[in-house]
mmCIF file of C-alpha atoms and ligand atoms in Angstrom:
data_model
loop_
_atom_site.group_PDB
_atom_site.id
_atom_site.type_symbol
_atom_site.label_atom_id
_atom_site.label_comp_id
_atom_site.label_asym_id
_atom_site.label_seq_id
_atom_site.Cartn_x
_atom_site.Cartn_y
_atom_site.Cartn_z
ATOM 1 C CA MET A 1342 69.211 104.192 90.233
ATOM 2 C CA ARG A 1343 72.736 104.094 91.641
ATOM 3 C CA PRO A 1344 74.914 101.279 90.273
ATOM 4 C CA ARG A 1345 76.444 100.781 93.723
ATOM 5 C CA ARG A 1346 76.587 102.078 97.274
ATOM 6 C CA GLY A 1347 79.226 104.571 98.283
ATOM 7 C CA ILE A 1348 82.381 103.389 100.044
ATOM 8 C CA LEU A 1349 83.876 104.815 103.223
ATOM 9 C CA PHE A 1350 87.661 104.552 102.945
ATOM 10 C CA VAL A 1351 89.008 104.829 106.467
ATOM 11 C CA LEU A 1352 92.635 105.866 106.658
ATOM 12 C CA SER A 1353 94.380 105.479 109.996
ATOM 13 C CA ALA A 1354 98.015 105.954 110.871
ATOM 14 C CA PRO A 1355 100.174 106.818 113.815
ATOM 15 C CA SER A 1356 100.589 110.576 114.134
ATOM 16 C CA GLY A 1357 103.528 111.624 111.957
ATOM 17 C CA ALA A 1358 103.130 108.901 109.346
ATOM 18 C CA GLY A 1359 102.359 111.529 106.733
ATOM 19 C CA LYS A 1360 98.717 110.519 106.655
ATOM 20 C CA THR A 1361 97.092 113.938 106.462
ATOM 21 C CA THR A 1362 99.240 114.956 103.475
ATOM 22 C CA LEU A 1363 98.578 111.566 101.899
ATOM 23 C CA ALA A 1364 94.838 111.934 102.445
ATOM 24 C CA ARG A 1365 94.833 115.399 100.834
ATOM 25 C CA GLU A 1366 96.831 114.182 97.860
ATOM 26 C CA ALA A 1367 94.624 111.120 97.489
ATOM 27 C CA VAL A 1368 91.441 113.198 97.213
ATOM 28 C CA ASN A 1369 93.164 115.421 94.627
ATOM 29 C CA LYS A 1370 94.429 112.527 92.517
ATOM 30 C CA ILE A 1371 91.791 109.824 92.885
ATOM 31 C CA PRO A 1372 88.663 110.676 90.901
ATOM 32 C CA ALA A 1373 85.387 111.065 92.780
ATOM 33 C CA LEU A 1374 86.795 110.748 96.283
ATOM 34 C CA GLU A 1375 85.728 113.307 98.883
ATOM 35 C CA LEU A 1376 87.467 114.047 102.160
ATOM 36 C CA SER A 1377 85.311 113.814 105.270
ATOM 37 C CA ILE A 1378 85.761 116.896 107.441
ATOM 38 C CA SER A 1379 85.808 116.103 111.154
ATOM 39 C CA LEU A 1380 84.719 118.172 114.102
ATOM 40 C CA THR A 1381 87.432 118.879 116.631
ATOM 41 C CA THR A 1382 87.798 120.806 119.868
ATOM 42 C CA ARG A 1383 91.540 121.263 119.400
ATOM 43 C CA ALA A 1384 92.908 124.670 118.418
ATOM 44 C CA PRO A 1385 93.708 125.214 114.727
ATOM 45 C CA ARG A 1386 97.379 124.834 113.790
ATOM 46 C CA LYS A 1387 99.064 127.494 111.718
ATOM 47 C CA GLY A 1388 97.581 127.475 108.232
ATOM 48 C CA GLU A 1389 94.569 125.336 109.109
ATOM 49 C CA VAL A 1390 91.238 126.660 107.916
ATOM 50 C CA ASP A 1391 87.863 126.127 109.568
ATOM 51 C CA GLY A 1392 85.553 124.105 107.318
ATOM 52 C CA VAL A 1393 88.482 122.880 105.213
ATOM 53 C CA ASP A 1394 90.830 121.030 107.581
ATOM 54 C CA TYR A 1395 88.340 120.589 110.400
ATOM 55 C CA TYR A 1396 85.245 122.186 111.801
ATOM 56 C CA PHE A 1397 86.787 123.779 114.873
ATOM 57 C CA VAL A 1398 84.171 123.805 117.622
ATOM 58 C CA SER A 1399 83.985 124.460 121.366
ATOM 59 C CA GLU A 1400 83.732 121.568 123.788
ATOM 60 C CA ALA A 1401 80.156 122.627 124.589
ATOM 61 C CA GLU A 1402 79.129 122.496 120.931
ATOM 62 C CA PHE A 1403 80.856 119.142 120.467
ATOM 63 C CA LYS A 1404 79.037 117.644 123.465
ATOM 64 C CA GLN A 1405 75.733 119.068 122.271
ATOM 65 C CA ARG A 1406 76.064 117.600 118.780
ATOM 66 C CA LEU A 1407 77.170 114.275 120.241
ATOM 67 C CA ALA A 1408 74.105 114.218 122.508
ATOM 68 C CA ARG A 1409 71.860 114.979 119.518
ATOM 69 C CA GLY A 1410 73.237 111.864 117.798
ATOM 70 C CA GLU A 1411 74.896 113.815 114.984
ATOM 71 C CA LEU A 1412 78.184 111.900 115.204
ATOM 72 C CA ALA A 1413 78.887 108.514 113.640
ATOM 73 C CA GLU A 1414 81.989 108.140 115.791
ATOM 74 C CA HIS A 1415 84.029 110.168 118.216
ATOM 75 C CA ALA A 1416 87.220 109.832 120.191
ATOM 76 C CA ASN A 1417 89.448 111.756 122.512
ATOM 77 C CA VAL A 1418 92.933 112.117 121.083
ATOM 78 C CA PHE A 1419 95.667 113.957 122.989
ATOM 79 C CA GLY A 1420 93.062 115.617 125.215
ATOM 80 C CA ALA A 1421 90.902 116.984 122.400
ATOM 81 C CA TRP A 1422 87.652 115.609 121.014
ATOM 82 C CA TYR A 1423 87.336 114.519 117.404
ATOM 83 C CA GLY A 1424 84.238 113.261 115.633
ATOM 84 C CA THR A 1425 82.750 112.456 112.241
ATOM 85 C CA LEU A 1426 79.335 113.766 111.245
ATOM 86 C CA ARG A 1427 76.871 111.006 110.478
ATOM 87 C CA LEU A 1428 74.773 112.731 107.810
ATOM 88 C CA PRO A 1429 77.417 113.304 105.082
ATOM 89 C CA LEU A 1430 78.520 109.671 105.414
ATOM 90 C CA GLU A 1431 75.041 108.226 105.139
ATOM 91 C CA ARG A 1432 74.205 110.487 102.191
ATOM 92 C CA ALA A 1433 77.403 109.434 100.415
ATOM 93 C CA ILE A 1434 76.696 105.714 100.914
ATOM 94 C CA ALA A 1435 73.128 106.063 99.673
ATOM 95 C CA GLU A 1436 74.113 108.224 96.702
ATOM 96 C CA GLY A 1437 77.013 106.010 95.609
ATOM 97 C CA ARG A 1438 79.708 108.583 96.430
ATOM 98 C CA ASP A 1439 82.977 107.595 98.084
ATOM 99 C CA MET A 1440 84.538 109.323 101.077
ATOM 100 C CA LEU A 1441 87.943 109.261 102.716
ATOM 101 C CA LEU A 1442 88.016 109.461 106.511
ATOM 102 C CA ASP A 1443 91.284 110.424 108.159
ATOM 103 C CA ILE A 1444 90.536 109.126 111.659
ATOM 104 C CA ASP A 1445 92.233 107.270 114.496
ATOM 105 C CA VAL A 1446 91.982 103.584 115.417
ATOM 106 C CA GLN A 1447 89.151 104.125 117.940
ATOM 107 C CA GLY A 1448 87.093 105.955 115.328
ATOM 108 C CA ALA A 1449 87.837 103.339 112.674
ATOM 109 C CA ARG A 1450 86.411 100.634 114.946
ATOM 110 C CA GLN A 1451 83.187 102.586 115.464
ATOM 111 C CA ILE A 1452 82.775 103.324 111.737
ATOM 112 C CA SER A 1453 83.345 99.638 110.948
ATOM 113 C CA ALA A 1454 80.768 98.561 113.496
ATOM 114 C CA LEU A 1455 78.189 100.992 112.072
ATOM 115 C CA TYR A 1456 78.723 100.698 108.321
ATOM 116 C CA GLY A 1457 80.393 97.236 108.049
ATOM 117 C CA PRO A 1458 80.465 96.209 104.369
ATOM 118 C CA ASP A 1459 80.557 99.814 103.151
ATOM 119 C CA VAL A 1460 83.861 100.399 104.946
ATOM 120 C CA VAL A 1461 87.385 99.759 103.648
ATOM 121 C CA ARG A 1462 90.092 100.159 106.275
ATOM 122 C CA ILE A 1463 93.593 101.218 105.306
ATOM 123 C CA PHE A 1464 96.499 101.591 107.716
ATOM 124 C CA VAL A 1465 99.504 103.722 106.833
ATOM 125 C CA ILE A 1466 102.915 103.522 108.496
ATOM 126 C CA PRO A 1467 106.307 105.002 107.715
ATOM 127 C CA PRO A 1468 108.993 102.384 106.938
ATOM 128 C CA THR A 1469 110.535 102.565 110.418
ATOM 129 C CA PHE A 1470 109.746 103.983 113.830
ATOM 130 C CA ALA A 1471 112.750 106.301 113.457
ATOM 131 C CA ASP A 1472 111.178 107.810 110.310
ATOM 132 C CA LEU A 1473 108.107 108.608 112.318
ATOM 133 C CA GLU A 1474 110.153 110.416 114.948
ATOM 134 C CA ILE A 1475 111.977 112.435 112.271
ATOM 135 C CA ARG A 1476 108.702 113.449 110.624
ATOM 136 C CA LEU A 1477 107.174 114.449 113.930
ATOM 137 C CA ARG A 1478 110.180 116.603 114.792
ATOM 138 C CA GLN A 1479 110.265 118.181 111.331
ATOM 139 C CA ARG A 1480 106.682 119.244 111.729
ATOM 140 C CA ALA A 1481 107.787 121.178 114.830
ATOM 141 C CA THR A 1482 104.260 122.149 115.751
ATOM 142 C CA GLU A 1483 104.488 120.377 119.099
ATOM 143 C CA ASP A 1484 106.759 120.739 122.103
ATOM 144 C CA GLU A 1485 108.915 117.878 123.413
ATOM 145 C CA VAL A 1486 106.308 116.560 125.858
ATOM 146 C CA ARG A 1487 103.726 116.388 123.073
ATOM 147 C CA ILE A 1488 106.208 114.683 120.739
ATOM 148 C CA GLN A 1489 106.933 112.009 123.353
ATOM 149 C CA GLU A 1490 103.187 111.585 123.873
ATOM 150 C CA ARG A 1491 102.626 111.112 120.135
ATOM 151 C CA LEU A 1492 105.521 108.643 119.856
ATOM 152 C CA ALA A 1493 104.167 106.510 122.682
ATOM 153 C CA ARG A 1494 100.710 106.605 121.157
ATOM 154 C CA ALA A 1495 102.108 105.734 117.727
ATOM 155 C CA ARG A 1496 103.670 102.555 119.118
ATOM 156 C CA ALA A 1497 100.340 101.587 120.663
ATOM 157 C CA GLU A 1498 98.321 102.421 117.521
ATOM 158 C CA TYR A 1499 100.708 100.435 115.356
ATOM 159 C CA GLN A 1500 99.549 97.252 117.142
ATOM 160 C CA ALA A 1501 96.096 97.735 115.610
ATOM 161 C CA TYR A 1502 97.100 97.314 111.980
ATOM 162 C CA PRO A 1503 95.993 93.625 111.750
ATOM 163 C CA GLU A 1504 92.409 94.855 112.212
ATOM 164 C CA TYR A 1505 92.653 96.686 108.879
ATOM 165 C CA ASP A 1506 92.055 95.501 105.304
ATOM 166 C CA TYR A 1507 95.155 97.070 103.756
ATOM 167 C CA LEU A 1508 98.590 98.161 104.969
ATOM 168 C CA ILE A 1509 100.480 100.856 103.087
ATOM 169 C CA ILE A 1510 104.103 101.513 103.973
ATOM 170 C CA ASN A 1511 104.582 105.164 103.154
ATOM 171 C CA SER A 1512 108.209 105.480 102.071
ATOM 172 C CA GLU A 1513 107.488 107.628 99.045
ATOM 173 C CA ARG A 1514 104.315 109.684 98.791
ATOM 174 C CA THR A 1515 103.672 109.262 95.069
ATOM 175 C CA GLU A 1516 103.978 105.482 95.492
ATOM 176 C CA ALA A 1517 101.678 105.522 98.505
ATOM 177 C CA VAL A 1518 99.047 107.505 96.571
ATOM 178 C CA LYS A 1519 99.307 104.959 93.717
ATOM 179 C CA LYS A 1520 98.680 102.153 96.185
ATOM 180 C CA LEU A 1521 95.682 103.963 97.600
ATOM 181 C CA TRP A 1522 94.443 104.497 94.059
ATOM 182 C CA ALA A 1523 94.792 100.766 93.365
ATOM 183 C CA VAL A 1524 92.780 99.931 96.479
ATOM 184 C CA ALA A 1525 90.045 102.385 95.461
ATOM 185 C CA VAL A 1526 89.845 101.063 91.900
ATOM 186 C CA ALA A 1527 89.623 97.417 93.012
ATOM 187 C CA GLU A 1528 87.121 98.085 95.793
ATOM 188 C CA ARG A 1529 84.894 100.043 93.400
ATOM 189 C CA LEU A 1530 84.737 97.049 91.044
ATOM 190 C CA LYS A 1531 83.529 94.566 93.658
ATOM 191 C CA VAL A 1532 80.379 92.761 92.605
ATOM 192 C CA SER A 1533 79.218 92.709 96.230
ATOM 193 C CA ARG A 1534 78.841 96.525 96.116
ATOM 194 C CA LEU A 1535 76.538 96.597 93.086
ATOM 195 C CA SER A 1536 72.863 97.360 93.561
ATOM 196 C CA ARG A 1537 70.776 94.233 93.334
ATOM 197 C CA ASP A 1538 68.892 95.528 90.304
ATOM 198 C CA PHE A 1539 72.018 96.663 88.489
ATOM 199 C CA ALA A 1540 71.781 95.288 84.955
ATOM 200 C CA PRO A 1541 74.516 96.740 82.758
ATOM 201 C CA TRP A 1542 73.272 94.947 79.634
ATOM 202 C CA ASN A 1543 69.673 96.080 79.900
HETATM 203 P P1 LIG B 1492 95.559 115.991 114.390
HETATM 204 O O1 LIG B 1492 95.167 116.754 115.604
HETATM 205 O O2 LIG B 1492 97.029 115.744 114.301
HETATM 206 O O3 LIG B 1492 94.967 116.603 113.131
HETATM 207 O O4 LIG B 1492 94.874 114.565 114.514
HETATM 208 C C1 LIG B 1492 95.165 113.740 115.598
HETATM 209 C C2 LIG B 1492 94.552 112.382 115.400
HETATM 210 O O5 LIG B 1492 93.138 112.467 115.389
HETATM 211 C C3 LIG B 1492 94.913 111.741 114.054
HETATM 212 O O6 LIG B 1492 95.224 110.380 114.296
HETATM 213 C C4 LIG B 1492 93.648 111.862 113.248
HETATM 214 O O7 LIG B 1492 93.511 110.838 112.293
HETATM 215 C C5 LIG B 1492 92.621 111.732 114.322
HETATM 216 N N1 LIG B 1492 91.327 112.259 113.899
HETATM 217 C C6 LIG B 1492 91.081 113.320 113.113
HETATM 218 N N2 LIG B 1492 89.768 113.479 112.929
HETATM 219 C C7 LIG B 1492 89.165 112.473 113.598
HETATM 220 C C8 LIG B 1492 87.808 112.080 113.783
HETATM 221 O O8 LIG B 1492 86.858 112.679 113.284
HETATM 222 N N3 LIG B 1492 87.605 110.986 114.554
HETATM 223 C C9 LIG B 1492 88.608 110.276 115.111
HETATM 224 N N4 LIG B 1492 88.274 109.202 115.813
HETATM 225 N N5 LIG B 1492 89.884 110.615 114.966
HETATM 226 C C10 LIG B 1492 90.163 111.704 114.220
#
């Protein structure tokens, strides 16, 4: 018997908030937290590895898997498709394992609608909008048009933070990871997540 159901920690942030790095560090530092690997039709960036950062798939494959009902959520971001596989999530919930999903606001809404009480939503922002712009430019993987696109989208995404359960202002990564850790620890202790027949004293 599992003492509790698994939790889906959904991490959303405007592009450039340092979320991907934060997500990677969180799964390294927080015990028993697995990173959900998304499907995407976008091209790999330098250094990205198929099956580690994303499953890089063609648009045809993405559409096919979507039609077969394999995706728990999907969204089009900057002209590319992104989606989360349903099976690993449902297995994790049933087996009492926790997963971290690094997905956008549209995806977070779909995951919430599907898995309600098993979802914890966390929004990450840099301290100021200017910080976001600096981080985006430092990354230098996009041209100016793309940067402007991401900045405009970031402003729009920012408006969604009241829909989330937690807000983390990412001024210092170690601090942000600690905050994420605190959220995970507290959420894991919630009585409402325990199996009905959980009886620690028996
Ligand atoms: P990037 O291309 O920079 O890795 O990601 C762009 C945006 O897509 C980020 O906001 C990221 O969180 C989001 N994203 C990544 N994977 C998924 C996914 O599976 N579903 C959704 N809805 N968004 C995703």
